Every structure is written in C-alpha cells, then in structure tokens.
mmCIF file of C-alpha atoms in Angstrom:
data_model
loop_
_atom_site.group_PDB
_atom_site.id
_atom_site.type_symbol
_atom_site.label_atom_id
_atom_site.label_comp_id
_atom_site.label_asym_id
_atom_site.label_seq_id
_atom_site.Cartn_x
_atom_site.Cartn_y
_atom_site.Cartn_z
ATOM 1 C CA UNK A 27 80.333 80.310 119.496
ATOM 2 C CA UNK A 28 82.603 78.024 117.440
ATOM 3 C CA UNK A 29 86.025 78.801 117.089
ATOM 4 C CA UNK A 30 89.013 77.288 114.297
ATOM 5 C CA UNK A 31 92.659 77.818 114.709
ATOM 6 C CA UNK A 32 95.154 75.819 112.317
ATOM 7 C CA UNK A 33 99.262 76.798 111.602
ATOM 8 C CA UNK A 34 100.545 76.854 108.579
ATOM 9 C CA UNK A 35 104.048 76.552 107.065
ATOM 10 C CA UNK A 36 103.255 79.236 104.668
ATOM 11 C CA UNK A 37 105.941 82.167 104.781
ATOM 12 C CA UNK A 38 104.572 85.766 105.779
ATOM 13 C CA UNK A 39 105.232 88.366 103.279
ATOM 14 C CA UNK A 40 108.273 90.432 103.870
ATOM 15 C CA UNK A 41 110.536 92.453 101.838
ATOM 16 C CA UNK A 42 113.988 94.658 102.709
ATOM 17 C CA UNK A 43 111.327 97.784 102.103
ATOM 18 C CA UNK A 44 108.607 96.111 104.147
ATOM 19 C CA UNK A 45 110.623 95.325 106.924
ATOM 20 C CA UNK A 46 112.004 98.871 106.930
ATOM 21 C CA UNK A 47 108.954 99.871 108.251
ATOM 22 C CA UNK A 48 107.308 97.210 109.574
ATOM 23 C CA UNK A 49 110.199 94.418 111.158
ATOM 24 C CA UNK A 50 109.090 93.744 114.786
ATOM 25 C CA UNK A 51 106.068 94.793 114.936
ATOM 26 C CA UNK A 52 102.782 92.528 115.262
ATOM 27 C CA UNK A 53 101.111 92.160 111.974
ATOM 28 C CA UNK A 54 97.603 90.673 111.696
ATOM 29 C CA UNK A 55 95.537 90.354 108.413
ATOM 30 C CA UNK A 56 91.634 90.512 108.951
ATOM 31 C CA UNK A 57 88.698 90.017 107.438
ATOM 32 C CA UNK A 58 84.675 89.811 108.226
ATOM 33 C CA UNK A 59 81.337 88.247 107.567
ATOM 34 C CA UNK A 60 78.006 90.201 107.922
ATOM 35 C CA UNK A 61 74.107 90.195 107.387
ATOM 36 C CA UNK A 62 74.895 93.068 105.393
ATOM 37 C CA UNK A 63 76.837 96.398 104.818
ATOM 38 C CA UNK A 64 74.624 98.915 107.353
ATOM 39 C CA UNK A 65 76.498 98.508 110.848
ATOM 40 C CA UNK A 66 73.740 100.236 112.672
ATOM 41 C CA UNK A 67 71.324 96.826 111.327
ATOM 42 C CA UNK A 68 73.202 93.999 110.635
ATOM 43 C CA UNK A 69 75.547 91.861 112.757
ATOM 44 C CA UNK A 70 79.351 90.432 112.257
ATOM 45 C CA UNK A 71 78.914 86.435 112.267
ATOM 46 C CA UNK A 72 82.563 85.667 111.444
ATOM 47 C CA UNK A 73 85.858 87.522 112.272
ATOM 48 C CA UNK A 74 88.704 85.983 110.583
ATOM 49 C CA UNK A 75 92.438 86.391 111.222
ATOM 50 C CA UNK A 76 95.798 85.764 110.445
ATOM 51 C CA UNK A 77 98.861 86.271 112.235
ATOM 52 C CA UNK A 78 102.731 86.097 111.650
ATOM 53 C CA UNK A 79 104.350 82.604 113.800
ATOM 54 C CA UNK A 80 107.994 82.138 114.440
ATOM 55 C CA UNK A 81 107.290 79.117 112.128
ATOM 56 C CA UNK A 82 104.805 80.509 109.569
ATOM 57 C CA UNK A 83 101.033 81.576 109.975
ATOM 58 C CA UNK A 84 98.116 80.880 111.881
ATOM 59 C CA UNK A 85 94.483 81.464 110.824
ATOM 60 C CA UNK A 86 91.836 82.080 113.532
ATOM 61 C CA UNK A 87 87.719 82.236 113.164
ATOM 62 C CA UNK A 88 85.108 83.161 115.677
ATOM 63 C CA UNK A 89 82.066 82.647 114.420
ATOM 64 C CA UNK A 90 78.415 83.265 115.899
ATOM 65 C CA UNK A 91 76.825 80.159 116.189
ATOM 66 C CA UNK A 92 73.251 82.466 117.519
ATOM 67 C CA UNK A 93 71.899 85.912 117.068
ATOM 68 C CA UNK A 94 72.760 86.287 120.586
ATOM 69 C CA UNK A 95 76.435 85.463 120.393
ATOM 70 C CA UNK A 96 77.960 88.662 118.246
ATOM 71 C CA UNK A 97 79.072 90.536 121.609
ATOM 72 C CA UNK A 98 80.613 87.445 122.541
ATOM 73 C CA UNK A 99 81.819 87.004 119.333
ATOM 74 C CA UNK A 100 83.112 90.088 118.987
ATOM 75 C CA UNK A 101 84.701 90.960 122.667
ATOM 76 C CA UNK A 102 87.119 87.650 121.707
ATOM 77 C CA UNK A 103 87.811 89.012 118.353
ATOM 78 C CA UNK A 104 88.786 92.368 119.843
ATOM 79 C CA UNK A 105 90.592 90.936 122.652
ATOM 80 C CA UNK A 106 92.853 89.149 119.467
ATOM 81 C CA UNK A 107 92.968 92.607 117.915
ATOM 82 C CA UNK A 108 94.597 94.828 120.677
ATOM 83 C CA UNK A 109 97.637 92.284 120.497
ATOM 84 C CA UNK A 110 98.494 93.451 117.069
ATOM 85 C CA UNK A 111 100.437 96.982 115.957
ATOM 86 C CA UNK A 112 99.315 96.531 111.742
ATOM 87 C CA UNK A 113 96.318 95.576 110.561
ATOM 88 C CA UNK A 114 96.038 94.539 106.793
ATOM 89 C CA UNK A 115 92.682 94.474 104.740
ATOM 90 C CA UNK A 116 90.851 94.185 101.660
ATOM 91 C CA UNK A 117 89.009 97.600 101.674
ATOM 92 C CA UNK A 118 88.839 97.108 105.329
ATOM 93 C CA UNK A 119 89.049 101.453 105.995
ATOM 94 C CA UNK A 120 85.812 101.827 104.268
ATOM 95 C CA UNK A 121 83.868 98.287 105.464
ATOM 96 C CA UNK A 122 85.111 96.304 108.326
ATOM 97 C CA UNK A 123 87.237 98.508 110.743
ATOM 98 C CA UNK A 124 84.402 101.088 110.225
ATOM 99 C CA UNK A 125 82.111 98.218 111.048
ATOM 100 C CA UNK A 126 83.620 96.629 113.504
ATOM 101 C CA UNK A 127 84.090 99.836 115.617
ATOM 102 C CA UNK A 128 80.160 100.753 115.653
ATOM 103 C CA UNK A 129 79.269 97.048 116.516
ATOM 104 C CA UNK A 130 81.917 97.062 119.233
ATOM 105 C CA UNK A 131 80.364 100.660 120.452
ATOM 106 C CA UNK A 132 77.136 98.759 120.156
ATOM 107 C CA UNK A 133 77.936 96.213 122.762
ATOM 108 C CA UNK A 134 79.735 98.538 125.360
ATOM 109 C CA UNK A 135 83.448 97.038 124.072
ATOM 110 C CA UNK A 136 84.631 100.517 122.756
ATOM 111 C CA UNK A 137 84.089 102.817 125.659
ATOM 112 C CA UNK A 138 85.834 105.880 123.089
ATOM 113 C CA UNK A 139 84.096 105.638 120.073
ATOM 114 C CA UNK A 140 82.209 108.928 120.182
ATOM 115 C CA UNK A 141 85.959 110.625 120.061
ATOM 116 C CA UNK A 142 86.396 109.595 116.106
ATOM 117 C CA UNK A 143 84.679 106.300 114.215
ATOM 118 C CA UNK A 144 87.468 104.735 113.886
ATOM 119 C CA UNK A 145 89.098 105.318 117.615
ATOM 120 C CA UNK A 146 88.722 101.447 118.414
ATOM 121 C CA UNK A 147 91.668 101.094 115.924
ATOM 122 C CA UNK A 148 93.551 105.005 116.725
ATOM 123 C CA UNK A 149 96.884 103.215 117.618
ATOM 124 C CA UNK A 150 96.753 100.762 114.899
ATOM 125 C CA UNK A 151 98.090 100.854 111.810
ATOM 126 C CA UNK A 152 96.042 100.215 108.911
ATOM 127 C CA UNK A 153 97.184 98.853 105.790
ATOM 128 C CA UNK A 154 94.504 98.656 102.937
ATOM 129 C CA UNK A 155 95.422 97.138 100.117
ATOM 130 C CA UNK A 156 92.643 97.799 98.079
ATOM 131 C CA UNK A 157 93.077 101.883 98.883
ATOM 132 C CA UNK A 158 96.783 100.965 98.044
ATOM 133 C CA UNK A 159 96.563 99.695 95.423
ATOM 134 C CA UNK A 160 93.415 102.010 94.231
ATOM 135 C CA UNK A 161 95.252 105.599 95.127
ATOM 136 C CA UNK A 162 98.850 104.387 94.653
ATOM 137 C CA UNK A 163 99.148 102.522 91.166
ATOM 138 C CA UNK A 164 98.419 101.802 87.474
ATOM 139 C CA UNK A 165 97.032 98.265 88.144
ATOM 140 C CA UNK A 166 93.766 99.224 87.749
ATOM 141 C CA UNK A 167 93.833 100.382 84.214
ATOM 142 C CA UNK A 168 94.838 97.160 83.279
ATOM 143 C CA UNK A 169 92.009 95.306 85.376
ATOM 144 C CA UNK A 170 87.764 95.529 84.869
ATOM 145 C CA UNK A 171 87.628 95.652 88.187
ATOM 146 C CA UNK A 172 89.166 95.876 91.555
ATOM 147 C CA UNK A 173 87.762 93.105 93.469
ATOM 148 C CA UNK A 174 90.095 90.998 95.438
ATOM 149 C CA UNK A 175 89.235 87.631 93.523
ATOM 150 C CA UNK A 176 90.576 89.851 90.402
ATOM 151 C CA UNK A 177 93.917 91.385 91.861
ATOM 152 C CA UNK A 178 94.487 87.599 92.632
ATOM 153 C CA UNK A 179 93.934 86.576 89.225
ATOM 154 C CA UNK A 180 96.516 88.999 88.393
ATOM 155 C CA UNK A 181 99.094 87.723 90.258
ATOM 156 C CA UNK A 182 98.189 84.482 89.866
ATOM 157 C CA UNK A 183 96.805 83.176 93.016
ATOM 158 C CA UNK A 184 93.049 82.244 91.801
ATOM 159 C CA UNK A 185 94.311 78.479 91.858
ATOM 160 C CA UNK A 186 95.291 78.721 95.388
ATOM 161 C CA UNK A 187 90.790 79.389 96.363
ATOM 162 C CA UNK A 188 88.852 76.446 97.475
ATOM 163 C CA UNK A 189 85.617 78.071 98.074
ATOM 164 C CA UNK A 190 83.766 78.589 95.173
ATOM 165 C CA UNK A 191 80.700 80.861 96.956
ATOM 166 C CA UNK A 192 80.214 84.726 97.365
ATOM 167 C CA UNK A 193 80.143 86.835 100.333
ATOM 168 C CA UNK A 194 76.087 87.294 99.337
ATOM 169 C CA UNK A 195 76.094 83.363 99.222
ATOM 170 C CA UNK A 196 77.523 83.137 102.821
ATOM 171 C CA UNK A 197 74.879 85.632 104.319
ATOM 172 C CA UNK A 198 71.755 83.101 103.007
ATOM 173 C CA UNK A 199 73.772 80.234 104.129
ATOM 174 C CA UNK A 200 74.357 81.879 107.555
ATOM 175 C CA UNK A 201 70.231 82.443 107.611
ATOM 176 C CA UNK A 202 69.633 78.797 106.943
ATOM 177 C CA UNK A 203 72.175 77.549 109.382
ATOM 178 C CA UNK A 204 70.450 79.792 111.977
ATOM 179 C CA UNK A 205 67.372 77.316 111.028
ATOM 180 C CA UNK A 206 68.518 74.176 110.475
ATOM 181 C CA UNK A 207 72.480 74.065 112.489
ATOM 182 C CA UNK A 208 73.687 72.107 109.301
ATOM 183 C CA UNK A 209 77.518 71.938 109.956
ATOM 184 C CA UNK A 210 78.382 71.342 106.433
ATOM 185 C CA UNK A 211 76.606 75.080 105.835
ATOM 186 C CA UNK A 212 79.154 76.432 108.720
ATOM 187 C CA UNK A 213 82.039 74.561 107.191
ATOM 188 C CA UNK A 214 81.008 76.426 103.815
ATOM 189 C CA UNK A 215 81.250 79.985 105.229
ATOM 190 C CA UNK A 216 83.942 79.551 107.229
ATOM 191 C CA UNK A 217 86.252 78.280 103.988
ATOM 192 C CA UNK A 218 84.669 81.100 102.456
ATOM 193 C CA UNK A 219 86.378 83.179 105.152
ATOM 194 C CA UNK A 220 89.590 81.613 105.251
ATOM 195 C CA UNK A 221 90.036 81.459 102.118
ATOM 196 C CA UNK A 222 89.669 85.180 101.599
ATOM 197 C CA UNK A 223 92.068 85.857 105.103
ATOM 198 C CA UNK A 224 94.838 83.613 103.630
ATOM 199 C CA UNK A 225 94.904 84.582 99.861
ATOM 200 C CA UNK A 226 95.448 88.210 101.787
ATOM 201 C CA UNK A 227 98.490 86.853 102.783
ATOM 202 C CA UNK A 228 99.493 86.073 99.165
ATOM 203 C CA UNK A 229 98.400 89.316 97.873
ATOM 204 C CA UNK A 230 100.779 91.254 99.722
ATOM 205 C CA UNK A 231 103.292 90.373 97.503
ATOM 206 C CA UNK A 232 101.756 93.020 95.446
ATOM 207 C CA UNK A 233 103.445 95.463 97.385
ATOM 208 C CA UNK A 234 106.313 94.756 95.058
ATOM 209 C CA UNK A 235 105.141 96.215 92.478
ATOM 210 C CA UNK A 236 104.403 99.869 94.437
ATOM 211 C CA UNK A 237 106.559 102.316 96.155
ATOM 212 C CA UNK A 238 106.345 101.701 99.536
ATOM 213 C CA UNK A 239 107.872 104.761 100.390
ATOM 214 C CA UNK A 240 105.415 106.652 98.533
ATOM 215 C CA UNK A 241 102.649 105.327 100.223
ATOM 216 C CA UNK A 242 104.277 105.273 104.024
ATOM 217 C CA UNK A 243 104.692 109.002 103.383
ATOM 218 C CA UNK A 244 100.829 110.006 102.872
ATOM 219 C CA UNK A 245 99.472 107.068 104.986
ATOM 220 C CA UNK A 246 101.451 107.458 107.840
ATOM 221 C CA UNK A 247 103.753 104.749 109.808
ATOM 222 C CA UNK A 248 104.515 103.455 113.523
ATOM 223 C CA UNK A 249 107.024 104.167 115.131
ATOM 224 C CA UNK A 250 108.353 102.640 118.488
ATOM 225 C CA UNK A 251 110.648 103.094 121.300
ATOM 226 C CA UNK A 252 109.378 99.842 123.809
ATOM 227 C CA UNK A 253 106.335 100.856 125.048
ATOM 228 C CA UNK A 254 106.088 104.391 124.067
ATOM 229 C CA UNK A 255 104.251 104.405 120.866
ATOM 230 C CA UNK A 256 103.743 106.725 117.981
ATOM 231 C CA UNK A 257 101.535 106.359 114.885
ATOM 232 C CA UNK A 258 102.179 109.055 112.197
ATOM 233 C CA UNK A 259 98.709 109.714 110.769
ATOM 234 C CA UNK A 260 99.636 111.903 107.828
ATOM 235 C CA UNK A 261 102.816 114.079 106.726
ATOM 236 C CA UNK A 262 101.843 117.019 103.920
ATOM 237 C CA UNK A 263 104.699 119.797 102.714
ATOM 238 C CA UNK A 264 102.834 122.851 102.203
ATOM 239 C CA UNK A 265 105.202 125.514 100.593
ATOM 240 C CA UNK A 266 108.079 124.740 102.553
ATOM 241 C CA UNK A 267 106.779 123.044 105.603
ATOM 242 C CA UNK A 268 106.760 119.953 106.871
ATOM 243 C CA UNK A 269 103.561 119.142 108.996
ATOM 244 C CA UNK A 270 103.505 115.524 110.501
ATOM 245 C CA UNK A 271 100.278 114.856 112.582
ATOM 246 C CA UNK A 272 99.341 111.376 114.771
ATOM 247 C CA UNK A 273 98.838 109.600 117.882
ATOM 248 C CA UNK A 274 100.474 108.933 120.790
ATOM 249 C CA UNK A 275 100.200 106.192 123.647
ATOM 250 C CA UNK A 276 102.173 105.288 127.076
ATOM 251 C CA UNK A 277 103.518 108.977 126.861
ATOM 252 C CA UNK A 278 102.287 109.939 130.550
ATOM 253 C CA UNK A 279 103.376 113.560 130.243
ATOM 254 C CA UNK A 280 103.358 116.754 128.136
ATOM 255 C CA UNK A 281 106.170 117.617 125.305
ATOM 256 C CA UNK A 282 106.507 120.242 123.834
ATOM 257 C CA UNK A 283 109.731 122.031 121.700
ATOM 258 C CA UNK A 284 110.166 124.854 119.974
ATOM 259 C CA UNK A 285 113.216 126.097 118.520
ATOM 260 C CA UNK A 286 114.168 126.993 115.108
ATOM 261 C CA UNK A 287 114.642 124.040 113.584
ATOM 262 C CA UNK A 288 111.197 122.700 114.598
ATOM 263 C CA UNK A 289 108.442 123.027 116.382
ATOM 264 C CA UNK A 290 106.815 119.558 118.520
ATOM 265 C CA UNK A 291 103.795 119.084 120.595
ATOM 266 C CA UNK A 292 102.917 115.483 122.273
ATOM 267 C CA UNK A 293 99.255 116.054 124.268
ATOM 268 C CA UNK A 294 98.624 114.027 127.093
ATOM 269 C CA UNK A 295 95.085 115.282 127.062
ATOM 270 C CA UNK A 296 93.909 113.940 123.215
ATOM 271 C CA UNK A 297 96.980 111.652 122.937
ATOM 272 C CA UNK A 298 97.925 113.653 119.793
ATOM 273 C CA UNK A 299 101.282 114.426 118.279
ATOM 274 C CA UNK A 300 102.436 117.809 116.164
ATOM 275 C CA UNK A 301 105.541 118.417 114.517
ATOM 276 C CA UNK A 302 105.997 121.217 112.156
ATOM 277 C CA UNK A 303 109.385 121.330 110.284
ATOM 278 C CA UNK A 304 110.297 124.346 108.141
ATOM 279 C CA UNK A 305 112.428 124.098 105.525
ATOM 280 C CA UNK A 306 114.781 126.041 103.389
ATOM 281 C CA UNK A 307 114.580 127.150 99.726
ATOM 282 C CA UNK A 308 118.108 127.034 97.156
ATOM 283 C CA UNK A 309 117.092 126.936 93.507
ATOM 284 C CA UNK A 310 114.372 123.934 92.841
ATOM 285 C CA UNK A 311 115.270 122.541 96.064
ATOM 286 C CA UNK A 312 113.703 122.458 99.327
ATOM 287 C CA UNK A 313 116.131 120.677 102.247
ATOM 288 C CA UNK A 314 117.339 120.716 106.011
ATOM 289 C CA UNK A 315 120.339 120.940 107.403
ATOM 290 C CA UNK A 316 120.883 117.607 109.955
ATOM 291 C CA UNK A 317 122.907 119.835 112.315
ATOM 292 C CA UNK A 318 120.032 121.088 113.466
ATOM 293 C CA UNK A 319 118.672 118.165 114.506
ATOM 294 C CA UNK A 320 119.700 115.755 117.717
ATOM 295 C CA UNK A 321 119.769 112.089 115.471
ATOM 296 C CA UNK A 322 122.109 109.909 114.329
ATOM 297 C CA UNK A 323 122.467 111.030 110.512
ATOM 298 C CA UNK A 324 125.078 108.646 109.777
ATOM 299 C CA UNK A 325 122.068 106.261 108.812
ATOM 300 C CA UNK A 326 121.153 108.803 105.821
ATOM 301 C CA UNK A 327 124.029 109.350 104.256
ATOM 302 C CA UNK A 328 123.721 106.262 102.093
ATOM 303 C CA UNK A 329 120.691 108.257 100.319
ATOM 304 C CA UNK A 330 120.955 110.222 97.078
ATOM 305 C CA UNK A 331 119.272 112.668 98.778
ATOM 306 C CA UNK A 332 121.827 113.755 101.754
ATOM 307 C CA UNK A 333 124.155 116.099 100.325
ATOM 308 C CA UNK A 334 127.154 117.185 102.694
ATOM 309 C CA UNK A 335 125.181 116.950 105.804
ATOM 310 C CA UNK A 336 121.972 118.559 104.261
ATOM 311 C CA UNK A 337 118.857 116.369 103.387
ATOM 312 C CA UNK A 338 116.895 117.112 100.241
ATOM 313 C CA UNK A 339 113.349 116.883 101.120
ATOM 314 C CA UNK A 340 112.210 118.090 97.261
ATOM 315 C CA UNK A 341 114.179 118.470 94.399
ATOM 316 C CA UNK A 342 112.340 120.101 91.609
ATOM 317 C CA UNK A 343 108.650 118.452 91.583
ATOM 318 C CA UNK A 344 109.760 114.802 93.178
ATOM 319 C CA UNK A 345 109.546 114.559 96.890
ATOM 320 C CA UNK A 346 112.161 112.135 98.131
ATOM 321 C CA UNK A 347 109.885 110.122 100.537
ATOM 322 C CA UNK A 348 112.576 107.250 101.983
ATOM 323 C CA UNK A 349 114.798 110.080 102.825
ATOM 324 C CA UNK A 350 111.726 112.221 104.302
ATOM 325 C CA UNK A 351 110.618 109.362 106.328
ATOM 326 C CA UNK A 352 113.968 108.043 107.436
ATOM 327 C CA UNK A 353 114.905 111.250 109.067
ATOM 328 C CA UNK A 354 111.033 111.275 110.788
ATOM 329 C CA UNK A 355 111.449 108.150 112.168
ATOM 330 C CA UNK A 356 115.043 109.211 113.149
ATOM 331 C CA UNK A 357 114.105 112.316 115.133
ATOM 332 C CA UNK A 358 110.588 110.645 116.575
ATOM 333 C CA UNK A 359 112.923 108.400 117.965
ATOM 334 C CA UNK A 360 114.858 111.062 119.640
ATOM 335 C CA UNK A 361 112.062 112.682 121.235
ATOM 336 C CA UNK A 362 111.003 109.638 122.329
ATOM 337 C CA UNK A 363 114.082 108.694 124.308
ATOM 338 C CA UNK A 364 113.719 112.329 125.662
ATOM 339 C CA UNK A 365 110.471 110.926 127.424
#
C-alpha cells in the first residue's frame, strides 16, 4: 500500500451561510478510483481525501499497490473517514459512498450494512455537489453537460488541472501497473486523483451561487450539542405539518414528548429521531407561535419572517427555509440539553 500526504496553503471554502451550518464541524472532501462502476465486481484502488488544517488543507491517498491490498486499503481509508462530521462529493450519493459501503461490507469493516446501504455513512453528512447543483439550480441549462471538468470550466478553474487523463484512462493504467510496477504509471493516477479531490475544494465556491438554505431544508443538516449528535435526514410540510426525520448517536436513553405544540421521539433501539410540528393557518400563512416552544428566540427575531413573537413558516407559496431551520436547530438543541 502506498500512501501521499502533502499541506497546502490553499484556503477552505467558507461563507457567513456556510458556516451557519457547518462552522466547527469536521469537513472532509472525497473522492475514489475503481476497476469499474459494479461494487459487487470491481475493487477501490485509490481513496483520496481532503481535509480542513488550522493553516489550510491537506490531501491524503491510499492507494492499492496489489489485488490483495483493497481491505487494507480500505480499513485505513475508513479509519480517516469516521473522524469527519461532512463529507463532500462529486456525485458521490449515487457512486462512491454507495460503493464504498458494499466494499467495506465486503471485507467485514461495516458490521451494519444490512440495516440501510448507506449505514457506513448514517451519521455523516453528505454534501453532493453534483445532486446540488443538479436538483437545486439553473446551471445546467446553461452547460452540455454536468461533468465536474465542465462545472469547473464554468467557474473558471480548468487552468488550475494538471492531469490531462480520464478516470477510464486510470483503470488501464492501474492494470498495467499491476504488471509492470512502473512508478511513473502510479504517479499518473494518483495526480489524476488529486487533482479531482482538490479542484473539489475550488468548486465549492459554487455554493455561492445557490440558496443554501433551500437546500439544508430538503437535505437535512447536523446538529450538535458535544457529543450528542443529531443528523436531520429530511424536513417535508405536508398541509400544515412539520415532519423532521434523522439519526441520532451518543443518546443512551429514550425521549419522547408530546404536548401540543409538538410531538418528539429519539429511539435508542434504531437510533432514529421524530419530530412532528403542527402548525397554524391565518390567511396565506402558515406559522408558530415561539411561546410554545422552550428556545432562545431572541436569535430569530432578526428574520423577516418572525412577526411579534410568531414565526412564519409559509407565506403564500414561499417557504421561508433560514427561518424554518433556525428555529429546528434552536429547539434540537433544547432537547438535546434535556438529555
């Protein structure tokens, strides 16, 4: 197994919005190289990574140097992953977490898997940028494509590449190198790798150019109180209720609340969380009144949408998601420090 690690000076993407959500929590941006795109018969040669330093970045690879290396390869990879809370990809929800979870299943490193595909990642969160981008803007009616080589042509970044070979290149190259252990083949796919890992980096800045909010609200967002952890999977408003579903972890009891203002269930069994939040109906407008609720709503009343104590959750046909997912985080917090 060879392994590269380098820091860079680069700055990690951030943003007032960003942090919002995201400020002290361990962010890592991944990427993989395969044989090819069926988990159940090829193999991961190359797990790439970048994390945010004090001082900038760092870039780590683990790549197989044998056939027989991939559990090895991937038990160190893993071992990186459980230190991170956000995970950012290039369609990574629909190719490598899905991958990575039935080749870690494979190899005895995800003793949970037959609970949900994706359970090796349940308490991380996952930010695609591809799916972002796809589901959650106009960008690509302007583009032929979505690859990530074009969204970096878009914003500029194709000068930044040094590798000049595809991911279909780097699978042949990894078959010869098997053969002949020519370094300067290894040195190939790995810049092929890093290259791809740190333009990620860049590409966040895309983010910019979305609502954040928007996209927090359907995909769901951590939140933390030390080491009792939350992961909002998905909120919905159906009629005039709020449903907010996730996972739990460290939470070594039962919760459960009911009262008129809202109803919350924390399993210890399945780890699962369950809050359903009714609301009430004047004109076009769907709201709730704070007083009902144990937080501090001092922090909300900087929103357009807190009116005299009362939070608009809809006002016509616009949901107002920052104010939605302010007051979530708000009262998960609560509960939390109920625990």
């Amino acid at each position: 197994m060879h392994i590269e690690e380098k820091n860079y000076q680069d700055p990690f993407y951030h943003s007032n919005i960003f942090n919002f959500y995201f400020k002290n929590l361990k962010i890592g941006i991944l990427d993989i190289e395969t044989t090819g795109l069926n988990p159940d018969r090829n193999r991961v040669i190359l797990g790439g990574l970048v994390t945010k330093e004090d001082d900038g970045i760092r870039s780590l690879q683990i790549f197989s140097e044998s056939r027989e290396e991939e559990a090895t390869l991937l038990e160190a990879y893993l071992n990186e992953i459980k230190k991170l809370d956000v995970l950012v990809s290039y369609n990574g929800d629909h190719f490598d977490l899905p991958f990575l979870s039935k080749r870690f299943h494979f190899h005895g490193l995800c003793k949970e898997f037959h609970k949900s595909p994706l359970h090796c990642f349940s308490m991380h969160k996952s930010l695609d940028l591809y799916r972002t981008v796809d589901r959650y803007s106009n960008i690509r009616k302007s583009l032929p494509n979505l690859k990530q080589k074009t969204l970096e042509t878009y914003l500029g970044l194709w000068s930044d590449r040094s590798d000049e070979i595809s991911g279909a290149d780097s699978v042949e190259m990894y078959y010869d190198y098997l053969k002949t252990k020519d370094e300067s083949l290894r040195e190939k796919i790995l810049l092929h790798n890093k290259d791809d890992i740190l333009q990620l980096t860049r590409l966040m800045k895309i983010l910019d150019k979305l609502d954040l909010h928007e996209i927090m609200f359907h995909t769901g967002f951590p939140v933390f109180l030390e080491d009792k952890r939350l992961l909002i999977e998905s909120i919905s408003l159906k009629k005039d209720v709020l449903y907010i579903i996730g996972r739990h972890k460290n939470i070594p009891m039962e919760y459960r609340c009911y009262n008129s203002a809202y109803a919350a269930e924390l399993s210890h069994r399945n780890q699962q969380l369950f809050i359903k939040i009714p609301c009430r109906a004047a004109l076009d407008c769907l709201y709730i009144d704070l007083e009902d609720f144990r937080i501090d709503s001092a922090q909300l009343e900087k929103y357009p949408g807190y009116q005299s104590g009362y939070l608009l959750v809809k006002e016509t046909d616009a949901l107002n998601y920052l104010e939605v997912n302010h007051f979530l985080r708000l009262l998960l917090e609560e509960i939390l420090k109920e625990l």
